Amino acid sequence: MSYLSGLFSTVFERRFARAVSTDAEGRDITDLANDLLGAQGEVSGSTLARLILDQYAKADAERKKAFFEFLLRDLEIDPVEVVETLKDYKASPSKRSYLAYAKASEPKRQELLRRLNQVRGGTQRLVSMRRDLLGMMREDAKLEPLDVDFQHLFASWFNRGFLVLRRINWSSPAEILEKIIAYEAVHAIDSWDDLRLRLQPTDRRCFGFFHPAMPDEPLIFVEVALTQGIPNSVQNLLANGRAPIEAEEADTAVFYSISNCQAGLAGISFGNSLIKQVAADLARDLGALDTFVTLSPIPGLTKWLGKNQSPTVNNASVEAQAAHYLIAAKREDNLPLDPVARFHLGNGAAVHAVHANADISDKGMRQSKGAMVNYLYDLAHVTANHEHFVTEKVVAASPAVHTLSASISSKS
Amino acid sequence: MSYLSGLFSTVFERRFARAVSTDAEGRDITDLANDLLGAQGEVSGSTLARLILDQYAKADAERKKAFFEFLLRDLEIDPVEVVETLKDYKASPSKRSYLAYAKASEPKRQELLRRLNQVRGGTQRLVSMRRDLLGMMREDAKLEPLDVDFQHLFASWFNRGFLVLRRINWSSPAEILEKIIAYEAVHAIDSWDDLRLRLQPTDRRCFGFFHPAMPDEPLIFVEVALTQGIPNSVQNLLANGRAPIEAEEADTAVFYSISNCQAGLAGISFGNSLIKQVAADLARDLGALDTFVTLSPIPGLTKWLGKNQSPTVNNASVEAQAAHYLIAAKREDNLPLDPVARFHLGNGAAVHAVHANADISDKGMRQSKGAMVNYLYDLAHVTANHEHFVTEKVVAASPAVHTLSASISSKS
Amino acid sequence: MSYLSGLFSTVFERRFARAVSTDAEGRDITDLANDLLGAQGEVSGSTLARLILDQYAKADAERKKAFFEFLLRDLEIDPVEVVETLKDYKASPSKRSYLAYAKASEPKRQELLRRLNQVRGGTQRLVSMRRDLLGMMREDAKLEPLDVDFQHLFASWFNRGFLVLRRINWSSPAEILEKIIAYEAVHAIDSWDDLRLRLQPTDRRCFGFFHPAMPDEPLIFVEVALTQGIPNSVQNLLANGRAPIEAEEADTAVFYSISNCQAGLAGISFGNSLIKQVAADLARDLGALDTFVTLSPIPGLTKWLGKNQSPTVNNASVEAQAAHYLIAAKREDNLPLDPVARFHLGNGAAVHAVHANADISDKGMRQSKGAMVNYLYDLAHVTANHEHFVTEKVVAASPAVHTLSASISSKS
Amino acid sequence: MSYLSGLFSTVFERRFARAVSTDAEGRDITDLANDLLGAQGEVSGSTLARLILDQYAKADAERKKAFFEFLLRDLEIDPVEVVETLKDYKASPSKRSYLAYAKASEPKRQELLRRLNQVRGGTQRLVSMRRDLLGMMREDAKLEPLDVDFQHLFASWFNRGFLVLRRINWSSPAEILEKIIAYEAVHAIDSWDDLRLRLQPTDRRCFGFFHPAMPDEPLIFVEVALTQGIPNSVQNLLANGRAPIEAEEADTAVFYSISNCQAGLAGISFGNSLIKQVAADLARDLGALDTFVTLSPIPGLTKWLGKNQSPTVNNASVEAQAAHYLIAAKREDNLPLDPVARFHLGNGAAVHAVHANADISDKGMRQSKGAMVNYLYDLAHVTANHEHFVTEKVVAASPAVHTLSASISSKS
């Protein structure tokens, strides 16, 4: 791809662009990166950025890793400079002295990543770059500090204020819908016909967050069923051939699947915002809705039961086991063992009810003996629940669930 | 405005929201800011952010200044912590140690500004906040370091990769167009009829950059005339009653006005990108275009002549004076004295021609004795011009302009 | 404009198109029309249509009239053929015999107008053509039958089912808004600032009907004020500097101005549909609205008073005069004398209240001594009101208005 | 569905609507139709129209047929009135007399259909109604005259000037795309993956005509392949795994499939306009394109060979057979026997080349022994070709095809 060819796409322009590109093509990616940081102004900036991203895209794993190591090593902070500019700034605070400190205290690689982002499509390519990095980090922990920089920038760029909530339905572009099929992580979508059953009936909704710089890529999406009463079986909820109800007749919105779409955005949290925004929008449009609830898997139950051989636990009903696991099984940091529980409780939801035979698929039987759980989003209590959970690690739960759990605890 | 009321806008929701809002309302803005930084998760985060922005909006100048001082003083870095975490990180680099350093080295106010940005409309309100700050800085230089943080965040958020180029024409929304009238900084637009003359004729174009989080607010816009040959008079160019040509017949695109729209984004540079993107788009759509040029004011000429009493200069023609001023009149840092010249030369353009009687309006006669200048954007030379300008402070100019300028220099 | 040049707009195509166009250009418009009717298939059809419309556009009044006379005379039905094909069809009804009759019974000019409409932009040009015709008809009644054909086609093309209701607000394109300024027929809009006062406040709405083939041309629009209670003065309603209310607080929607935009669509009625659709949409979005009412001029009052010299009438209050005029003053066909009254009563509205000093502008004082009237659209009664009005010529009115009117009648 | 419930959809409105609807519900459809024709003004008009369309939708075949018979019999012209009003009009032509004739000469059912069309969604329901009619006509020819009225109205409503050309690609809504799968009539699309191969590659295009009143329903669509040179095999053209070329590199646009979508619009011709509009748009966007050609089936070849037992024909090559069939095999009216040939030749295309083994699918082998044909759209000749074809029944063909055909003719 020739120099400037993305930006200046006419024959006319390419003629001129060719002149300036010759010495840039074929150069080493780290060389180009140094140039990009040095380049004053944007003139050659966006072209260099494009060249770097193109070279990165074509690189094999080894060269990618070399690039990451270059970022870590060569574009690192200079501790001496940090300390000196800091001293200077504290001694005589001014725009000049603070600017010097700010520049020194942040590694140059952050500025490099920001400059790479000025290219059209750059954001998405940087998200892919981090996905590569996360993969390599599993084998080489030395790369981890670099991820701190990525995460810092992404948290700023993918700020809630920049995200756009869009409804996804049967009128959505096929290129979005095929990603919904691909990314659905909770209850797999087998085909376009299956997808249609999640989107088209009057009592189904789907919403996703999008970033304006990646308009064709959902970041996260949630699937919602509108029901009368709280459901206790995902197979019933999704049954082929069931009779849909009118949306206006529903009193309950069930968030039955939430899926993250971008591996490269791991750790950038959208789920909490998404659920609350969707709940608010649904409540505004459908006046009869008064209950917002999930129907969630309990991915760690079977595994925990396997480790926990106490007879009181083993002989209890699945519901009691599930209730007890969700309320009482904790990690070292005293937060719940179950990852889905941590997510919803962290959002301020409460464990509302547990159900046996709620997911009788292979996966459901395997991970939780068929049990599922409703987490309740009661807007009057989410803030308080959240505060208690975060500060005191208290798991909010309904009396019924507490009783179920206690039926085991009292004996054990 | 009650707690959560922006987010949860139905009667149903307000009932719940009221419960949680009571202790938040009426609290001090700095108190809320501390809470927002402390709040784990987003549950109360976006509500707190909204409350803070609302309180700020209602505050008078004194309270606003107090808030800025709070940001500077209370949300400052802790030098001891910076040094300790830095030492720790260098001693044993890891995700944990680097994260600690990264957190310590950046003042907490940056995180606060990021969290304020998660509210819908937050970006625009932060841009307004910086406009206030810039105003107060003029009287109190102690506030200046705070602006370094704003500028750092805005440079990241208003990255070229996030901006959207939109054509502005007579089909654009009135709410956009009234801002074009208001923000036009070079050749004032007197009325909607006057605006129509800038937008509707077949040989006129206008383009602006927009940010997705501020969709109704142009950040910068450029007005373009499509002509045959390079024009030498802005009054002729904008003459009422002139006969427009077909766009396809034009060989020259004249950028005759570039205006920044957001005082709160001062120092975040868009103009260079805008001109190049517009040139590229026009070249793609209109095959006969082969010259991209400005018709620019010379705002500092008269003032400089007033200070420069050498007879050679005083007796020269206006064209010679203008050419000499643009090429030879320098600041202490050896860059051109003229701000418009610095902008276009910094973009890689060249001084192409100077014209007497080119702007005979009061403003034109006053600031430059009626002289104007064409800066030429020759895509084959912008990169080289730019590099020479930035590194060696060389002003690129056509032979004709050099000759004109030399007619004075040789004598003086 | 060369043959095919509208449809085939590239250089490549024009080369070919030139070959076929030479014998078409410069030919007489009636000649081309005959060809267009004869041309089988669409190949040369759309090109011929364009040529005809172009030639028509350039024609002077005399040639336009000649074209209309050609349509009337040369593209007339053949009575003999009508009778014969009719006889044939009734004798042996079949697709063939009915098709022959259908073709014979309709003048060829209708088919010509349909074929002219196949060109992009054709609809609008035919609407303009009828505007010309309506003008010429005033001086030459012989042209009137031709208008029957136009009206027949337009009623079919501008069927309610094809119209699109669009909100017009301060985000609408300037090119639409300038037409609102131009077409406002009831209370003139003086400037863009004045327009903004009709569109931007929270308690103002404006809606128009558009046809998909004329997307930039409103056909009719209505301006609405959202109020608490029914207003009795248009100056108060539109007062500069008044404090707007929140839309959600309004209990009343006031249709204070309805304007037709296209002279060429005279007699094609949109107003009734527009009011009802807007009322339905507002009621859906704003739950507190329960009253839909106009604040209307009484254009014929002064004139009628001038002709009616009975002392009882002359000495009555303006309100009584207005009430009496609206209820009792009739045309020969026993419908109300007042044209605005005929429109709203024909839609099923009722005369709800009359007000003195309600329009104290020059126009208001002149046409109705400052009086105005509220017509009430009560959805529970519009159908019955309409039926009574149409079949029995009964004017629906509130008891108060009846009493006012009777205060005169009883004496006269 | 209750009276007014479509139009007035809020609880508030339904309360009122109920009052007026009681006597309308449950009434006979023909009764309602008489009311709709009688109803003056639009007040009850759109409600009646909705009721009729709802009742029609629920009716069984017998009741539908009864409705059609009602239209034919009861809403028929009155021959006496036609003759009398005609006589009157010719005796003294005036608006009044012509209006009376126009009304009498057109059966009332046309006005009924127009009034049914004023309901939102009415157009589509009338298209479905005609589909029913076409089905019933096959068994009962007496219904055929009714179709003349439908066709007359549809030709006016689906005029080329009202249609919108839209590109269909992988960003199109799924609800449109599923219709492309369903309606593809030439080369079946097996799955969504198969569809993607027709839409997503850089060298594929698909365009459809839409009517604004049926925005989710394509009327007709064409699939285009961009190639270098004219293709001679549809299997190669659509081969899975082939390497796409860049659109800009193509010199040929191949229309390889054209499908009508609406059975109820049979006989309303869109194909010619579609091909020419698409050719014009492609030529404008892709400068290197200079050949527009089809790759078309020859559906009647095998059947014709079966009937034609002359040894010269039977022993010729498939190409010669195909060429001869296309040029020389005629219907009674002297037009080509092959329906696809009639379509393209009627559009002004020419038989350009015939290919053996061009469609080796079961269908291709069965209908034409694997042969296919390229029809060439040479814009310089389409008009002349069309005229010769229509007036003199001349089949335009390339010399090569003529030679092939003659190799048989000369012997037979």
mmCIF file with all atom_site columns, N, CA and C in Angstrom, chain D residues 3 75 82 85 88 113 136-137 154 160 226 233 246 249 272 297 308 327-328 356 364 367 376 387 409:
data_model
loop_
_atom_site.group_PDB
_atom_site.id
_atom_site.type_symbol
_atom_site.label_atom_id
_atom_site.label_alt_id
_atom_site.label_comp_id
_atom_site.label_asym_id
_atom_site.label_entity_id
_atom_site.label_seq_id
_atom_site.pdbx_PDB_ins_code
_atom_site.Cartn_x
_atom_site.Cartn_y
_atom_site.Cartn_z
_atom_site.occupancy
_atom_site.B_iso_or_equiv
_atom_site.pdbx_formal_charge
_atom_site.auth_seq_id
_atom_site.auth_comp_id
_atom_site.auth_asym_id
_atom_site.auth_atom_id
_atom_site.pdbx_PDB_model_num
ATOM 1  N N  . TYR D 1 3   ? -62.167 0.105   15.823  1.00 0.00 ? 3   TYR D N  1
ATOM 2  C CA . TYR D 1 3   ? -62.320 1.300   15.009  1.00 0.00 ? 3   TYR D CA 1
ATOM 3  C C  . TYR D 1 3   ? -61.292 2.379   15.362  1.00 0.00 ? 3   TYR D C  1
ATOM 4  N N  . LEU D 1 75  ? -69.981 -2.143  -8.732  1.00 0.00 ? 75  LEU D N  1
ATOM 5  C CA . LEU D 1 75  ? -69.252 -0.884  -8.911  1.00 0.00 ? 75  LEU D CA 1
ATOM 6  C C  . LEU D 1 75  ? -68.830 -0.728  -10.371 1.00 0.00 ? 75  LEU D C  1
ATOM 7  N N  . VAL D 1 82  ? -72.746 6.871   -19.177 1.00 0.00 ? 82  VAL D N  1
ATOM 8  C CA . VAL D 1 82  ? -71.550 7.204   -19.958 1.00 0.00 ? 82  VAL D CA 1
ATOM 9  C C  . VAL D 1 82  ? -71.950 7.921   -21.243 1.00 0.00 ? 82  VAL D C  1
ATOM 10 N N  . THR D 1 85  ? -73.563 11.514  -20.511 1.00 0.00 ? 85  THR D N  1
ATOM 11 C CA . THR D 1 85  ? -72.611 12.546  -20.089 1.00 0.00 ? 85  THR D CA 1
ATOM 12 C C  . THR D 1 85  ? -71.644 12.868  -21.223 1.00 0.00 ? 85  THR D C  1
ATOM 13 N N  . ASP D 1 88  ? -73.469 15.156  -23.578 1.00 0.00 ? 88  ASP D N  1
ATOM 14 C CA . ASP D 1 88  ? -73.554 16.453  -22.924 1.00 0.00 ? 88  ASP D CA 1
ATOM 15 C C  . ASP D 1 88  ? -72.224 17.213  -23.036 1.00 0.00 ? 88  ASP D C  1
ATOM 16 N N  . LEU D 1 113 ? -60.729 1.631   -4.858  1.00 0.00 ? 113 LEU D N  1
ATOM 17 C CA . LEU D 1 113 ? -59.341 1.188   -4.657  1.00 0.00 ? 113 LEU D CA 1
ATOM 18 C C  . LEU D 1 113 ? -58.450 2.368   -4.247  1.00 0.00 ? 113 LEU D C  1
ATOM 19 N N  . MET D 1 136 ? -57.245 -16.292 -8.901  1.00 0.00 ? 136 MET D N  1
ATOM 20 C CA . MET D 1 136 ? -58.635 -16.679 -9.183  1.00 0.00 ? 136 MET D CA 1
ATOM 21 C C  . MET D 1 136 ? -58.987 -16.536 -10.656 1.00 0.00 ? 136 MET D C  1
ATOM 22 N N  . MET D 1 137 ? -58.342 -15.564 -11.323 1.00 0.00 ? 137 MET D N  1
ATOM 23 C CA . MET D 1 137 ? -58.609 -15.346 -12.747 1.00 0.00 ? 137 MET D CA 1
ATOM 24 C C  . MET D 1 137 ? -58.276 -16.567 -13.577 1.00 0.00 ? 137 MET D C  1
ATOM 25 N N  . PHE D 1 154 ? -52.135 0.615   -10.702 1.00 0.00 ? 154 PHE D N  1
ATOM 26 C CA . PHE D 1 154 ? -50.759 0.291   -10.299 1.00 0.00 ? 154 PHE D CA 1
ATOM 27 C C  . PHE D 1 154 ? -49.739 0.928   -11.249 1.00 0.00 ? 154 PHE D C  1
ATOM 28 N N  . ARG D 1 160 ? -42.237 4.945   -12.791 1.00 0.00 ? 160 ARG D N  1
ATOM 29 C CA . ARG D 1 160 ? -40.797 5.047   -12.592 1.00 0.00 ? 160 ARG D CA 1
ATOM 30 C C  . ARG D 1 160 ? -40.389 6.249   -11.738 1.00 0.00 ? 160 ARG D C  1
ATOM 31 N N  . LEU D 1 226 ? -18.924 -7.794  -11.608 1.00 0.00 ? 226 LEU D N  1
ATOM 32 C CA . LEU D 1 226 ? -17.965 -6.940  -12.312 1.00 0.00 ? 226 LEU D CA 1
ATOM 33 C C  . LEU D 1 226 ? -16.800 -7.819  -12.745 1.00 0.00 ? 226 LEU D C  1
ATOM 34 N N  . SER D 1 233 ? -19.693 -18.645 -18.441 1.00 0.00 ? 233 SER D N  1
ATOM 35 C CA . SER D 1 233 ? -20.170 -19.734 -17.581 1.00 0.00 ? 233 SER D CA 1
ATOM 36 C C  . SER D 1 233 ? -20.650 -19.165 -16.264 1.00 0.00 ? 233 SER D C  1
ATOM 37 N N  . GLU D 1 246 ? -10.709 -6.072  -7.860  1.00 0.00 ? 246 GLU D N  1
ATOM 38 C CA . GLU D 1 246 ? -11.142 -4.750  -7.417  1.00 0.00 ? 246 GLU D CA 1
ATOM 39 C C  . GLU D 1 246 ? -12.162 -4.197  -8.402  1.00 0.00 ? 246 GLU D C  1
ATOM 40 N N  . GLU D 1 249 ? -11.009 -2.285  -11.398 1.00 0.00 ? 249 GLU D N  1
ATOM 41 C CA . GLU D 1 249 ? -10.302 -2.982  -12.473 1.00 0.00 ? 249 GLU D CA 1
ATOM 42 C C  . GLU D 1 249 ? -11.241 -3.584  -13.517 1.00 0.00 ? 249 GLU D C  1
ATOM 43 N N  . ASN D 1 272 ? -36.588 -2.944  -17.423 1.00 0.00 ? 272 ASN D N  1
ATOM 44 C CA . ASN D 1 272 ? -35.871 -2.098  -18.358 1.00 0.00 ? 272 ASN D CA 1
ATOM 45 C C  . ASN D 1 272 ? -35.284 -0.884  -17.651 1.00 0.00 ? 272 ASN D C  1
ATOM 46 N N  . PRO D 1 297 ? -30.213 -17.115 -19.046 1.00 0.00 ? 297 PRO D N  1
ATOM 47 C CA . PRO D 1 297 ? -30.690 -18.443 -19.429 1.00 0.00 ? 297 PRO D CA 1
ATOM 48 C C  . PRO D 1 297 ? -31.472 -18.376 -20.753 1.00 0.00 ? 297 PRO D C  1
ATOM 49 N N  . ASN D 1 308 ? -38.996 -29.484 -32.686 1.00 0.00 ? 308 ASN D N  1
ATOM 50 C CA . ASN D 1 308 ? -38.433 -29.234 -34.005 1.00 0.00 ? 308 ASN D CA 1
ATOM 51 C C  . ASN D 1 308 ? -37.508 -30.377 -34.385 1.00 0.00 ? 308 ASN D C  1
ATOM 52 N N  . ILE D 1 327 ? -32.770 -16.268 -32.688 1.00 0.00 ? 327 ILE D N  1
ATOM 53 C CA . ILE D 1 327 ? -33.012 -15.357 -33.811 1.00 0.00 ? 327 ILE D CA 1
ATOM 54 C C  . ILE D 1 327 ? -34.227 -15.727 -34.628 1.00 0.00 ? 327 ILE D C  1
ATOM 55 N N  . ALA D 1 328 ? -34.432 -17.007 -34.814 1.00 0.00 ? 328 ALA D N  1
ATOM 56 C CA . ALA D 1 328 ? -35.432 -17.403 -35.814 1.00 0.00 ? 328 ALA D CA 1
ATOM 57 C C  . ALA D 1 328 ? -36.719 -17.988 -35.241 1.00 0.00 ? 328 ALA D C  1
ATOM 58 N N  . ALA D 1 356 ? -21.950 -22.801 -24.971 1.00 0.00 ? 356 ALA D N  1
ATOM 59 C CA . ALA D 1 356 ? -22.286 -24.141 -24.471 1.00 0.00 ? 356 ALA D CA 1
ATOM 60 C C  . ALA D 1 356 ? -21.667 -24.314 -23.091 1.00 0.00 ? 356 ALA D C  1
ATOM 61 N N  . GLY D 1 364 ? -30.169 -25.870 -15.717 1.00 0.00 ? 364 GLY D N  1
ATOM 62 C CA . GLY D 1 364 ? -29.557 -25.380 -16.949 1.00 0.00 ? 364 GLY D CA 1
ATOM 63 C C  . GLY D 1 364 ? -29.518 -26.455 -18.023 1.00 0.00 ? 364 GLY D C  1
ATOM 64 N N  . GLN D 1 367 ? -33.276 -27.139 -19.262 1.00 0.00 ? 367 GLN D N  1
ATOM 65 C CA . GLN D 1 367 ? -34.018 -26.146 -20.052 1.00 0.00 ? 367 GLN D CA 1
ATOM 66 C C  . GLN D 1 367 ? -33.299 -25.743 -21.334 1.00 0.00 ? 367 GLN D C  1
ATOM 67 N N  . LEU D 1 376 ? -26.247 -7.890  -25.056 1.00 0.00 ? 376 LEU D N  1
ATOM 68 C CA . LEU D 1 376 ? -25.397 -6.706  -24.897 1.00 0.00 ? 376 LEU D CA 1
ATOM 69 C C  . LEU D 1 376 ? -26.238 -5.438  -24.858 1.00 0.00 ? 376 LEU D C  1
ATOM 70 N N  . GLU D 1 387 ? -36.501 0.225   -31.363 1.00 0.00 ? 387 GLU D N  1
ATOM 71 C CA . GLU D 1 387 ? -37.484 0.643   -32.364 1.00 0.00 ? 387 GLU D CA 1
ATOM 72 C C  . GLU D 1 387 ? -37.646 -0.419  -33.441 1.00 0.00 ? 387 GLU D C  1
ATOM 73 N N  . SER D 1 409 ? -29.766 -22.244 -40.719 1.00 0.00 ? 409 SER D N  1
ATOM 74 C CA . SER D 1 409 ? -30.804 -21.772 -41.638 1.00 0.00 ? 409 SER D CA 1
ATOM 75 C C  . SER D 1 409 ? -30.504 -22.148 -43.075 1.00 0.00 ? 409 SER D C  1
#
